[in-house]
Coordinates of C-alpha atoms and ligand atoms in Angstrom, one line a residue:
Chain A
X1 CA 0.0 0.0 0.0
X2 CA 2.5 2.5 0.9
X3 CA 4.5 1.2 -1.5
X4 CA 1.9 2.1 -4.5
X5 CA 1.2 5.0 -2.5
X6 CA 5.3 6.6 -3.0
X7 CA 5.1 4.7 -6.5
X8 CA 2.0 7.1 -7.7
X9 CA 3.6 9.9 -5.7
X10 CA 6.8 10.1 -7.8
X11 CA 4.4 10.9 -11.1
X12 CA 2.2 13.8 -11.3
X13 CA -0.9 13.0 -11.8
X14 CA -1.1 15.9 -14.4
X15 CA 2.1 17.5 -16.0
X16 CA 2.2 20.4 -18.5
X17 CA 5.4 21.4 -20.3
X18 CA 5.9 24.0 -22.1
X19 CA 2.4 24.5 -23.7
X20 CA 1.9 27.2 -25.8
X21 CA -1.4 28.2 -27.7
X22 CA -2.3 31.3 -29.4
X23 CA -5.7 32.5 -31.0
X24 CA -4.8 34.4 -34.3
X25 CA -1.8 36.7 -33.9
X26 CA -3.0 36.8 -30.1
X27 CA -0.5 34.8 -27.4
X28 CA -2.3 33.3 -24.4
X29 CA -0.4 30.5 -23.3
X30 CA 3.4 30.8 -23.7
X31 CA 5.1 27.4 -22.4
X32 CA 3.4 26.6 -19.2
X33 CA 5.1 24.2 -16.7
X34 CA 3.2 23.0 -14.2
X35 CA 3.0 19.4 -12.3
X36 CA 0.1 18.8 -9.9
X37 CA 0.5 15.6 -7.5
X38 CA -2.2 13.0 -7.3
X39 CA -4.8 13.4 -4.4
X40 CA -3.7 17.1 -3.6
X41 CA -5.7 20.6 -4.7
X42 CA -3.8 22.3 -6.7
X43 CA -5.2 26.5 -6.4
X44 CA -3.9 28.7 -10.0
X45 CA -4.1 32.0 -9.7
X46 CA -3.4 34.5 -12.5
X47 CA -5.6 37.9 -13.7
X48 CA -8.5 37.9 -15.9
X49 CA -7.9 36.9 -19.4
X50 CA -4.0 35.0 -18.4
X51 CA -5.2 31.8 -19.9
X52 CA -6.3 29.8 -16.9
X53 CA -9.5 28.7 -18.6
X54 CA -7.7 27.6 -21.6
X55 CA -5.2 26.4 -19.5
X56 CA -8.0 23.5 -18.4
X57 CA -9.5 23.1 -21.3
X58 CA -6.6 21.8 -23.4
X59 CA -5.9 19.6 -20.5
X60 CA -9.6 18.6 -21.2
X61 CA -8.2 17.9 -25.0
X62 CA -11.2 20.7 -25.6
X63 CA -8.7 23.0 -27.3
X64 CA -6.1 21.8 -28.9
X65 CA -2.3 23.5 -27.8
X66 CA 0.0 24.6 -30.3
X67 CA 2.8 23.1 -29.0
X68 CA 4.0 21.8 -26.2
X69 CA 3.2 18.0 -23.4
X70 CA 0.4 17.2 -21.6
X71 CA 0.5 14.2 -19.6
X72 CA -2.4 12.6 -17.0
X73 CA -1.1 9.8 -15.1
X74 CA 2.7 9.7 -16.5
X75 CA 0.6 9.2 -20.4
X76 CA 1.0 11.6 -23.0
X77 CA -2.6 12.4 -24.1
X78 CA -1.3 13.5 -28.0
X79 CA -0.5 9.7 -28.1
X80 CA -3.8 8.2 -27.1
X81 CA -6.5 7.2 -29.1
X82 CA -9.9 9.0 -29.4
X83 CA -11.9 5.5 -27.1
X84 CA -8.7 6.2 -25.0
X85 CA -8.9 9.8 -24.8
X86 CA -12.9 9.0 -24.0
X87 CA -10.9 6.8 -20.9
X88 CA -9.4 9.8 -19.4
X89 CA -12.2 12.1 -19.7
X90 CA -14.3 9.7 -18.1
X91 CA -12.8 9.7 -15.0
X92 CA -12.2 13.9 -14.7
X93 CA -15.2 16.2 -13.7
X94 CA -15.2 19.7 -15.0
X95 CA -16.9 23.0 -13.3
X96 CA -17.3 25.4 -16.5
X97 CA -16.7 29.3 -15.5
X98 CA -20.5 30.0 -16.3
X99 CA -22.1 26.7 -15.5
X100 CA -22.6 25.3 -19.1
X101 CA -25.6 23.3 -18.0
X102 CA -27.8 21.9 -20.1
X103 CA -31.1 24.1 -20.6
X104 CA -32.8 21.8 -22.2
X105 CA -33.1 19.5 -19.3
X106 CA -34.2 19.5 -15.8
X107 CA -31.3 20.0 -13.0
X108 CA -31.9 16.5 -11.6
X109 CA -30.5 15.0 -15.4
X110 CA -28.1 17.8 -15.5
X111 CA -26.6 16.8 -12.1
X112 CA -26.9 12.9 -13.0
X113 CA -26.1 13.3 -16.3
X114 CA -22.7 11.5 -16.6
X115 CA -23.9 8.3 -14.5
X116 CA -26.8 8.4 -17.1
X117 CA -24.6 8.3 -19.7
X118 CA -22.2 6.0 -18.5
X119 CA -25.1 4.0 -17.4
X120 CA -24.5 3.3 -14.3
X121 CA -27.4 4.5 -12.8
X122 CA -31.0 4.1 -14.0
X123 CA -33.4 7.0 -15.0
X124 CA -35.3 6.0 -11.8
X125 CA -32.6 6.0 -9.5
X126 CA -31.1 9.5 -10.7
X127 CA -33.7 11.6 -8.9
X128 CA -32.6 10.3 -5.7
X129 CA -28.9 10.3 -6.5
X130 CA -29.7 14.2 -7.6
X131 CA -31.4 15.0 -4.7
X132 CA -28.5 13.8 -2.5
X133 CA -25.8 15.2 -4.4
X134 CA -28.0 18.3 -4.7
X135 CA -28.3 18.2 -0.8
X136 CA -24.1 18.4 -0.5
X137 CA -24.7 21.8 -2.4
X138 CA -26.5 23.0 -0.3
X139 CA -29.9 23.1 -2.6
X140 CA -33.0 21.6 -1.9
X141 CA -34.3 18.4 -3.6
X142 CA -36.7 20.2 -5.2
X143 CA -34.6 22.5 -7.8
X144 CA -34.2 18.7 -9.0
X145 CA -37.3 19.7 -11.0
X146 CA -36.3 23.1 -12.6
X147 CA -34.8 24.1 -15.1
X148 CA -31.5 25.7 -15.3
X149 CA -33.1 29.3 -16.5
X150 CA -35.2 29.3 -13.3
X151 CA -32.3 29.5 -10.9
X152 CA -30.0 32.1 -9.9
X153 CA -26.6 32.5 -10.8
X154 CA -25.2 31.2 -7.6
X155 CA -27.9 28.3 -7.7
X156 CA -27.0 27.5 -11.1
X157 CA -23.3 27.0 -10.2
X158 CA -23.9 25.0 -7.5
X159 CA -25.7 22.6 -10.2
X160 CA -22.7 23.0 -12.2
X161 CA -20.5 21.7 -9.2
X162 CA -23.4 19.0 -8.1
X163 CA -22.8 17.9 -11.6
X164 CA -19.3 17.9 -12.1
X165 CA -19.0 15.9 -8.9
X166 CA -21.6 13.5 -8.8
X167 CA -19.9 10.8 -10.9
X168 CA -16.9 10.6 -8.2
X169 CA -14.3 11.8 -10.6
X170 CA -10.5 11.0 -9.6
X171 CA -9.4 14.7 -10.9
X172 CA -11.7 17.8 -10.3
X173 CA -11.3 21.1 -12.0
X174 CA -13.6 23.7 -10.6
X175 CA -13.1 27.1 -12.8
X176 CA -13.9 29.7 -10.5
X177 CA -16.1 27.6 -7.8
X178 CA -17.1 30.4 -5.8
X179 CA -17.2 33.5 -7.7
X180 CA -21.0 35.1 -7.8
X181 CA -21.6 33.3 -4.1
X182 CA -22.3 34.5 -1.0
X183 CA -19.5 34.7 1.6
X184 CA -21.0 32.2 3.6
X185 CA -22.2 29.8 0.8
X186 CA -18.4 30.2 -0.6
X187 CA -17.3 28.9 2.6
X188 CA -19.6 26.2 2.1
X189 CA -18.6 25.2 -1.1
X190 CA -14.7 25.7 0.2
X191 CA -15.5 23.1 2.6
X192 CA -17.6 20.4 0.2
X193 CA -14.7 20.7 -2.2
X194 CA -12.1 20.0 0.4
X195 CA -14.3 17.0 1.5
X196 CA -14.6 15.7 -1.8
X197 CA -11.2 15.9 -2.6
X198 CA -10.3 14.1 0.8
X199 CA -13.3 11.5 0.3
X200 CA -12.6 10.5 -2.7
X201 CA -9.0 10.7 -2.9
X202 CA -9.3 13.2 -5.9
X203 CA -6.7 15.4 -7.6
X204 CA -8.2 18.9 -7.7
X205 CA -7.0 21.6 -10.2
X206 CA -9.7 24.9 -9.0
X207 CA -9.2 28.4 -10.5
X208 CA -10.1 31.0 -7.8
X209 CA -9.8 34.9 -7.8
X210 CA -10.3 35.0 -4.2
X211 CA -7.7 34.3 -1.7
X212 CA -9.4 33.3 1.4
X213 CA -10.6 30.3 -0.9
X214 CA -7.6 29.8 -2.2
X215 CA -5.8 29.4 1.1
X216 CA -9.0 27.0 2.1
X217 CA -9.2 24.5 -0.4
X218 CA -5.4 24.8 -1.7
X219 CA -2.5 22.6 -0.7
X220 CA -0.3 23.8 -3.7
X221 CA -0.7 27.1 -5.7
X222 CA 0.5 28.5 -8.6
X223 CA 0.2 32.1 -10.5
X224 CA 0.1 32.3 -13.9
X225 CA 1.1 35.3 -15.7
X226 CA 1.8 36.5 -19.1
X227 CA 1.2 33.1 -20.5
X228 CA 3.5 31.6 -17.7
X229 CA 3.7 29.9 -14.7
X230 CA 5.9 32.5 -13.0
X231 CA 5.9 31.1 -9.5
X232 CA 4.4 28.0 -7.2
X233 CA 4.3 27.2 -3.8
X234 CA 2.1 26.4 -0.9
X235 CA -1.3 27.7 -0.8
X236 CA -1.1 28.5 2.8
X237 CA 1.7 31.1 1.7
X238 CA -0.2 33.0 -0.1
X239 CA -0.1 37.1 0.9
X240 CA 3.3 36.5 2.2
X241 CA 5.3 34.7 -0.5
X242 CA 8.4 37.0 -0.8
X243 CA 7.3 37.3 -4.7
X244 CA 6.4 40.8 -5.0
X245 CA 3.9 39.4 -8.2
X246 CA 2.0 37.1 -6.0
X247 CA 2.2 39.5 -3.1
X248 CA 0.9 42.0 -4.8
X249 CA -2.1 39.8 -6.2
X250 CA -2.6 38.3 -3.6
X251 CA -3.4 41.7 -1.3
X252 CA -4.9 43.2 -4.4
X253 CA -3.0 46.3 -4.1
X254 CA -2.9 48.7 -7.4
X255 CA 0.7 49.8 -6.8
X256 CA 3.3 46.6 -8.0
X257 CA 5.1 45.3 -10.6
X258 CA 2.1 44.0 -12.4
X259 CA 1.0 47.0 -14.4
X260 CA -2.8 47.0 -15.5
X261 CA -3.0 48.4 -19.2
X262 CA -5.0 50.9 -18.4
X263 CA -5.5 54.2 -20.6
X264 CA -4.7 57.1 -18.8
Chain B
X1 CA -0.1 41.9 -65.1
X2 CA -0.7 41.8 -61.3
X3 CA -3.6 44.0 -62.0
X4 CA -5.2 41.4 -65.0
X5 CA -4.9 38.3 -62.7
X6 CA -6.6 40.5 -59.3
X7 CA -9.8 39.0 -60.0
X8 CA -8.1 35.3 -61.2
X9 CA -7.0 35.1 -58.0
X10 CA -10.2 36.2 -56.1
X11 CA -11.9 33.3 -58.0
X12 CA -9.1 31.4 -57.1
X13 CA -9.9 32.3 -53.6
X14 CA -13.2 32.0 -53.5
X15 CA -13.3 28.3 -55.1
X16 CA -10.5 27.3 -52.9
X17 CA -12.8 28.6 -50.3
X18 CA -15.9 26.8 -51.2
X19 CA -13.9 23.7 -51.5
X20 CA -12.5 23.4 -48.0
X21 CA -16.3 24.8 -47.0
X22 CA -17.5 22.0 -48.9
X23 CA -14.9 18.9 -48.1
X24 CA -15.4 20.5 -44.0
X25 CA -18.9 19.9 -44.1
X26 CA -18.6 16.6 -45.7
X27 CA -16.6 15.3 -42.9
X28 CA -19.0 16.3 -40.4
X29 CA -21.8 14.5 -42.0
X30 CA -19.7 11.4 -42.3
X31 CA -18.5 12.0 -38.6
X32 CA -22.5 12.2 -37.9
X33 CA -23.2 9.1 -40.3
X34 CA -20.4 6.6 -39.1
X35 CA -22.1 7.5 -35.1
X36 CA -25.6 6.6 -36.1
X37 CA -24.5 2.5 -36.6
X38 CA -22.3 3.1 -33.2
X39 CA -24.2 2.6 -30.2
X40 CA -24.8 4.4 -27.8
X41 CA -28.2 4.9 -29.8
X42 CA -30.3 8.3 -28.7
X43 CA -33.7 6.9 -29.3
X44 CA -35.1 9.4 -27.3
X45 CA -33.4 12.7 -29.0
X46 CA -34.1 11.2 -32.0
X47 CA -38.1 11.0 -31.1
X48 CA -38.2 14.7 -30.1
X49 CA -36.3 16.1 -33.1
X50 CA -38.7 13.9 -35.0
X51 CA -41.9 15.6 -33.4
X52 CA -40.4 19.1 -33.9
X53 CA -39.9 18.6 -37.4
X54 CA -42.5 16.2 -38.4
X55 CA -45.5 17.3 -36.5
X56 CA -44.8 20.9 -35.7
X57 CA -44.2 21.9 -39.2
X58 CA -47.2 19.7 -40.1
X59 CA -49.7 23.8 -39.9
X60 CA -47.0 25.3 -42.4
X61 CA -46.6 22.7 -44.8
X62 CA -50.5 21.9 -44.8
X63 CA -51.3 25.3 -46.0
X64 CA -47.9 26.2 -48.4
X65 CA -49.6 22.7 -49.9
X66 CA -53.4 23.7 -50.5
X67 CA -53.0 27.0 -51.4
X68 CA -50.4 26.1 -53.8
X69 CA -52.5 23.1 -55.1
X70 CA -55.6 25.9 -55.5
X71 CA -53.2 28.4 -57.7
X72 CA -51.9 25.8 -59.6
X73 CA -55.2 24.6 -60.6
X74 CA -56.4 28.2 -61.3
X75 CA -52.8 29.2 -63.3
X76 CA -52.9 25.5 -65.9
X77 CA -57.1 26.4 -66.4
X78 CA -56.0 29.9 -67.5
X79 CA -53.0 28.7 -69.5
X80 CA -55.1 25.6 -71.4
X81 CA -57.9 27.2 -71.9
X82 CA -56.5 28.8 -74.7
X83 CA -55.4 25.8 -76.2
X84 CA -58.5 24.1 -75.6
X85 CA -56.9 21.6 -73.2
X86 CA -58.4 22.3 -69.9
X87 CA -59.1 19.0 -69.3
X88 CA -55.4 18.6 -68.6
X89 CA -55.6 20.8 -65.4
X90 CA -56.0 17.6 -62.9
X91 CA -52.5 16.2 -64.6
X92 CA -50.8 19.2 -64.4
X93 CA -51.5 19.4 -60.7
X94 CA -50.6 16.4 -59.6
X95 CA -47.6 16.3 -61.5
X96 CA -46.0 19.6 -60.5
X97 CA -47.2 18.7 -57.0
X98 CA -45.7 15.1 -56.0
X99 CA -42.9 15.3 -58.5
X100 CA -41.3 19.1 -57.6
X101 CA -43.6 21.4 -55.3
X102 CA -44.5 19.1 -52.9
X103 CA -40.8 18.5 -52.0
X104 CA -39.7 21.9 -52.9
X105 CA -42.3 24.2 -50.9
X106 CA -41.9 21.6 -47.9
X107 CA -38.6 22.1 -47.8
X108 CA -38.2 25.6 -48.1
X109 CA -40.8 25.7 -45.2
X110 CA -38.9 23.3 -43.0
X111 CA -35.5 24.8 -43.8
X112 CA -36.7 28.2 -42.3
X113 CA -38.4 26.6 -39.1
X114 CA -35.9 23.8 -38.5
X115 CA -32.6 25.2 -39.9
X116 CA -32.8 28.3 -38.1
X117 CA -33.8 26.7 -35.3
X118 CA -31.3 23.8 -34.7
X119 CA -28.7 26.4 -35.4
X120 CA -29.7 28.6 -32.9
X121 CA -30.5 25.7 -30.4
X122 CA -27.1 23.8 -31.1
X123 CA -24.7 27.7 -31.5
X124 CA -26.4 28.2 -28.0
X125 CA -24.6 25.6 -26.7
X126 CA -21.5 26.1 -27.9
X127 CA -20.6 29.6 -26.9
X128 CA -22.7 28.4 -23.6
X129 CA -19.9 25.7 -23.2
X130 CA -22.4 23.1 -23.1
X131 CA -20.8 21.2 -26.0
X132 CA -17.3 21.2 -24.5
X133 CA -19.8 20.2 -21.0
X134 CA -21.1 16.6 -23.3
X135 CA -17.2 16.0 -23.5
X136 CA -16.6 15.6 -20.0
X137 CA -19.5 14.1 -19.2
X138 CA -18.8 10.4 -21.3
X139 CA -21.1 12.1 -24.5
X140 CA -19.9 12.4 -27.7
X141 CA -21.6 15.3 -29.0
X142 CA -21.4 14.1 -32.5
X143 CA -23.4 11.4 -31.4
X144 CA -25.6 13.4 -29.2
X145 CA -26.4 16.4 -30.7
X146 CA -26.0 16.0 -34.6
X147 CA -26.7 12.2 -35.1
X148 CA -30.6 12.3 -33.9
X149 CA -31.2 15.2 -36.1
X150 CA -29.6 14.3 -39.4
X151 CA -31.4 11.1 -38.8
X152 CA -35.1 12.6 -37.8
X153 CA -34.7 14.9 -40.7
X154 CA -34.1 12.3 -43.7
X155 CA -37.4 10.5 -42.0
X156 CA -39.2 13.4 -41.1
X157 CA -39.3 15.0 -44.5
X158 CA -41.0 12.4 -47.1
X159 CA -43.9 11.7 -44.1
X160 CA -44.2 15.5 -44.7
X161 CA -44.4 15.4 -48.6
X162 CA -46.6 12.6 -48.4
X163 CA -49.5 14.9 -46.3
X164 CA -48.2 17.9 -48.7
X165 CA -49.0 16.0 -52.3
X166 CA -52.1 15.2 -50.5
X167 CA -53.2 18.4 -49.8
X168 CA -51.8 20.0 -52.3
X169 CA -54.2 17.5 -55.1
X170 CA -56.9 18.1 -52.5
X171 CA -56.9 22.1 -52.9
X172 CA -56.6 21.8 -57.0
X173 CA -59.7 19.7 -56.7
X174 CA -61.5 22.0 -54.8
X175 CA -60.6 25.2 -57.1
X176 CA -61.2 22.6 -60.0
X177 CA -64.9 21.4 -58.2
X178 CA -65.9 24.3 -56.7
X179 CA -64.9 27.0 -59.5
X180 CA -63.8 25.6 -62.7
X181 CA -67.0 23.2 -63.0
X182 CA -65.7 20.0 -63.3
X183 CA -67.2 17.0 -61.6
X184 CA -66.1 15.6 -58.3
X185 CA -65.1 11.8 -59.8
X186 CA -64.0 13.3 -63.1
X187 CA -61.1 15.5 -61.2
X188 CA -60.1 12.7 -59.5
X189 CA -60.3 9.9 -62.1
X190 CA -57.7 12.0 -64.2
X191 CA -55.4 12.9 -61.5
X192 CA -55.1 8.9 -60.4
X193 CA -55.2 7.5 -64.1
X194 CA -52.3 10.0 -64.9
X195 CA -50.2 9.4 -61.9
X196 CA -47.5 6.7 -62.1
X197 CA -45.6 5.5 -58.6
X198 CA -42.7 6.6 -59.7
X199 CA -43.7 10.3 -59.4
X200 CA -44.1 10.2 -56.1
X201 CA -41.3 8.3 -54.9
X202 CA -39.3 10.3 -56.7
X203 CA -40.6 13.5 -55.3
X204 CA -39.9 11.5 -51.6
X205 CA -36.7 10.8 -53.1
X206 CA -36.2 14.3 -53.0
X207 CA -37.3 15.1 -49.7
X208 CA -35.4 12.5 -47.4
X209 CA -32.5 14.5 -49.3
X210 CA -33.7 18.1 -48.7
X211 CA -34.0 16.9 -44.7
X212 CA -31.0 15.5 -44.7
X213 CA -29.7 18.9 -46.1
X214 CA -31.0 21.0 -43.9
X215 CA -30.7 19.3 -40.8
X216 CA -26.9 19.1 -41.7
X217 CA -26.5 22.8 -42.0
X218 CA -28.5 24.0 -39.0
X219 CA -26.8 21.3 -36.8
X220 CA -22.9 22.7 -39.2
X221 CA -23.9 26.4 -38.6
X222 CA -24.7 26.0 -35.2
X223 CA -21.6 23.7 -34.1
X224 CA -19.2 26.1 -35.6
X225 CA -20.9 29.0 -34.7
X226 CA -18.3 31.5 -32.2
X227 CA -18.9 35.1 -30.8
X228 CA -21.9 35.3 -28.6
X229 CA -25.5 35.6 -29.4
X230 CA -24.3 37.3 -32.5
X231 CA -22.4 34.2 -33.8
X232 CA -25.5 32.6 -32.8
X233 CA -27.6 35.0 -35.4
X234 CA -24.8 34.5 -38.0
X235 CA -25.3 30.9 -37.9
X236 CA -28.8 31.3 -37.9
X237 CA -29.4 33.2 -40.6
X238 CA -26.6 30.7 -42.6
X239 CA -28.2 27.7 -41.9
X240 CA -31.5 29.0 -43.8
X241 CA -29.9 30.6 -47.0
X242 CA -27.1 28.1 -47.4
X243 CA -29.9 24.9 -46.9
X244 CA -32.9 26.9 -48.9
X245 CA -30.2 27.3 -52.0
X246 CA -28.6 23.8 -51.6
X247 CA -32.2 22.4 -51.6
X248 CA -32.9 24.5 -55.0
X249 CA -29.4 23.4 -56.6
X250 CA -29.7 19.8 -55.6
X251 CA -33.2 19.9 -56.5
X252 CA -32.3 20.5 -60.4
X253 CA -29.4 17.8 -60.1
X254 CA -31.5 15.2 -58.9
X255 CA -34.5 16.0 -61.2
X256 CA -31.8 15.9 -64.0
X257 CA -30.5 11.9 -62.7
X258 CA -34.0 10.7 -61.7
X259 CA -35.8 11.4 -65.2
X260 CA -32.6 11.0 -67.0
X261 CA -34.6 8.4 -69.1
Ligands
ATP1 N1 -12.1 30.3 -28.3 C1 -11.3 31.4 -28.2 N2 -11.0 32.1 -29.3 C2 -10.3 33.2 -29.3 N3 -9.7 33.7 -28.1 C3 -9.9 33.0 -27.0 C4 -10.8 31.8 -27.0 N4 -10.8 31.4 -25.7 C5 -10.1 32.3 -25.0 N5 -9.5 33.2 -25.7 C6 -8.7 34.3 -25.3 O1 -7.7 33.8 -24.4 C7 -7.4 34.6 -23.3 C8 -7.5 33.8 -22.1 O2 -8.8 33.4 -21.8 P1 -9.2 32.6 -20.5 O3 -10.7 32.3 -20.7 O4 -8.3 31.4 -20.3 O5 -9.0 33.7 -19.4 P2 -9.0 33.4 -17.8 O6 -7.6 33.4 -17.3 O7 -9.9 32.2 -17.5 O8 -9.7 34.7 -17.4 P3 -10.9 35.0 -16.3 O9 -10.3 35.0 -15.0 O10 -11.5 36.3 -16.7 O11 -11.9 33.8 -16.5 C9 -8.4 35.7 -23.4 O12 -7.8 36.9 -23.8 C10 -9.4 35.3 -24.5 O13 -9.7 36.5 -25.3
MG2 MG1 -11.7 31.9 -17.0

């Protein structure tokens, strides 16, 4: 057990190296580096528009990098085969940034949507599992029944996280899990996505703009800047890491050596 | 000489264009084809694209059918009266109808309602992330999205065409009853006695082919659609010009291979 344990320890469970992908003339990824180690919550920091959300999605295999390795599990995921491919994503569960649920169906298929598909649950059986995993979100059994337009933004990323954990994924990426929440409801979800990761011995990649969440559900973070991973560390650090960068995002102070391009 | 060849190489461009267009979209119906003998089958998507194209076009069609039935029969009266041949109305109507208005009209109807409306549905969900959401959640979206449709669509048409050259016979014999003074049975006698099968299966020919057509360009437009709800109106209004004149090009190339006799 142990054994397996260091074995599995010595290869990420994710690793990017230099990836690089630009839209048109426009650079937004410029040879990120990053390793994330299996059953730890990885937090990435980084202003809006730095890439982050492209960052997961070409780990997704959504977009395609320009250049540059990704590799789940020690595997590089250029070499695998579409069914293979299918293998991975299979066992990762994805929060998008604005929910991407389905409106055309009610929250309780939404949430068990995946076990539906994978068929490991019948149609009859989902409304409970909804209701359950619903329940951990903090939502009533009864939005099972709505549809995704009739909820509020915060509700509807709630879904979004009910659905991208129901399936017991082994990696998690939550993009931006709290934003649009209530303090006390983001404190909440801190805490379920900390459990989840513990519970099921998940890997957890979560974008976050804010830092007491970041310090809550983080074990490792990382900023990325400019395209580029320019500095990583513990979570726990973060507001005191000696980088001025981080420092300086961290505290959200104007003055520092990131410069917004702002017109004057 | 750079001048001289300017437009030479805009048509260069522009056929260089329309070939990657066309070879694009070919691979995305094959894609679409090769996932409807693949299981996992989506009975149930395929039932409720079927319903929104079969029954809920069913008001449209119905009336683009008799009232074009009733002109006809008043237009061919007018025309062969003047050659003494208006006995030859009942033919004419059924012809036109089953073998080229029938099909045409119902697809023309069908591209507006269902073309714009899968492309709006399915561009929705793209710049919604909902496609990139099927992904992670064990779906092809191929499979899920495009497959049913395509499939719904090639069905969905002919049952249409067969209630349109119905209709559409129906509203020449009334004009032709009712206002042109020719008996019930008569009317009906010559449009049966003139009308071979292969009329109509040829005009159903040509609808599973016009579905087929514009299910594949609302389900295109929409999948590649980009750049917010005005993407989304982009690939809207695409779907419904590039399907209406796809269905009247194709329409003359299979008229010209199925009476090439
Ligand atoms: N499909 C796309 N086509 C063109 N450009 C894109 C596309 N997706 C993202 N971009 C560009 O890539 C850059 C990074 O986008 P991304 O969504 O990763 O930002 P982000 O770091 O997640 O920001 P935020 O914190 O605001 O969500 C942006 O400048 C965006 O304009
Ligand atoms: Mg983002």
């Amino acid at each position: 057990m142990i054994s397996t344990r260091q074995g599995t320890m010595s290869t990420p469970k994710i690793r990017l190296a230099g990836l690089r992908k630009s839209f048109g003339s426009k650079v937004v990824l410029d040879g990120v580096d990053l390793e994330i180690r299996p059953g730890h919550s990885m937090v990435i920091l980084g202003g809006s528009g730095s890439g982050k959300s492209v960052t997961l999605k070409c780990i997704l295999g959504l977009i395609p990098p320009d250049e540059g390795l990704i590799e789940i599990d020690g595997r590089d995921v250029a070499t695998l085969s579409r069914r293979e491919r299918e293998e991975v994503n299979d066992r990762i569960g994805m929060l998008f940034q604005n929910g991407a649920l389905f409106d055309s169906l009610p929250v309780w298929e939404n949430v068990c949507f995946k076990l539906l598909a994978q068929g490991r649950i019948s149609r009859r059986a989902a409304r409970d599992k909804a209701a359950e995993v619903l329940a951990q979100v903090g939502l009533a059994a009864s939005v099972g029944d709505l549809s995704p337009s009739e909820l509020s933004g915060g509700m509807q990323k709630r879904v979004g996280l009910a659905r991208a954990i129901a399936a017991e994924p082994d990696i998690i990426f939550f993009d931006e899990p709290t934003t649009g929440l209530d303090p006390i409801m983001g404190a909440v979800i801190d805490g379920l996505i900390v459990d989840v990761v513990k519970r099921l011995g998940a890997t957890a990649v979560s974008i976050t703009h804010d830092m007491a969440s970041a310090r809550r559900i983080g074990d490792d973070a990382a900023m990325i800047h400019k395209g580029r991973i320019i500095w990583r560390g513990e979570a726990r650090s973060l507001g005191d890491t000696g980088n001025a960068m981080v420092d300086q995002f961290a505290r959200g102070e104007r003055e520092g050596p990131i410069q917004m391009e702002l017109r004057k | 000489m750079d001048r001289i060849l300017d437009p030479v190489a805009a048509l260069g461009r522009l056929v260089i264009g329309l070939l990657r267009g066309t070879g694009a979209i070919a691979l995305f119906a094959a894609e679409a084809i090769s996932h409807l003998v693949r299981p996992p089958f989506y009975g149930r998507l395929f039932l409720k694209a079927f319903i929104e194209i079969a029954w809920f076009s069913l008001p449209v069609v119905a009336l683009t059918a008799v009232f074009t039935g009733m002109v006809l029969a008043l237009q061919s009266y007018t025309g062969f009266a003047r050659f003494n041949a208006e006995g030859a109305v009942a033919n004419v109507v059924v012809l036109s109808i089953t073998r080229e208005l029938g099909p045409v009209l119902a697809g023309l109807m069908v591209a507006g309602r269902i073309g714009a409306a899968f492309a709006a549905e399915i561009g929705t969900m793209r710049v919604t992330d909902q496609i990139d959401a099927l992904s992670t959640l064990s779906t092809n979206p191929m499979k899920y999205l495009v497959a049913p449709r395509l499939l719904a669509g090639t069905l969905a048409l002919p049952l249409l065409v067969i209630v349109a050259d119905t209709l559409g016979v129906m509203g020449g014999w009334l004009i032709g009853t009712q206002q042109l003074g020719f008996g019930s049975g008569a009317y009906l006698k010559a449009t049966f006695d003139f009308l071979q099968v292969a009329d109509v299966v040829s005009g159903l020919i040509k609808a599973a082919v016009f579905g087929f057509i514009i299910t594949l360009m609302g389900c295109w437009s929409g999948y590649r659609s980009g750049g917010g709800a005005q993407g989304v109106g982009r690939a809207t209004t695409s779907a419904v010009v590039a399907s209406s004149i796809l269905i009247l090009a194709v329409d003359y190339v299979l008229t010209a291979v199925l009476f090439s006799r």
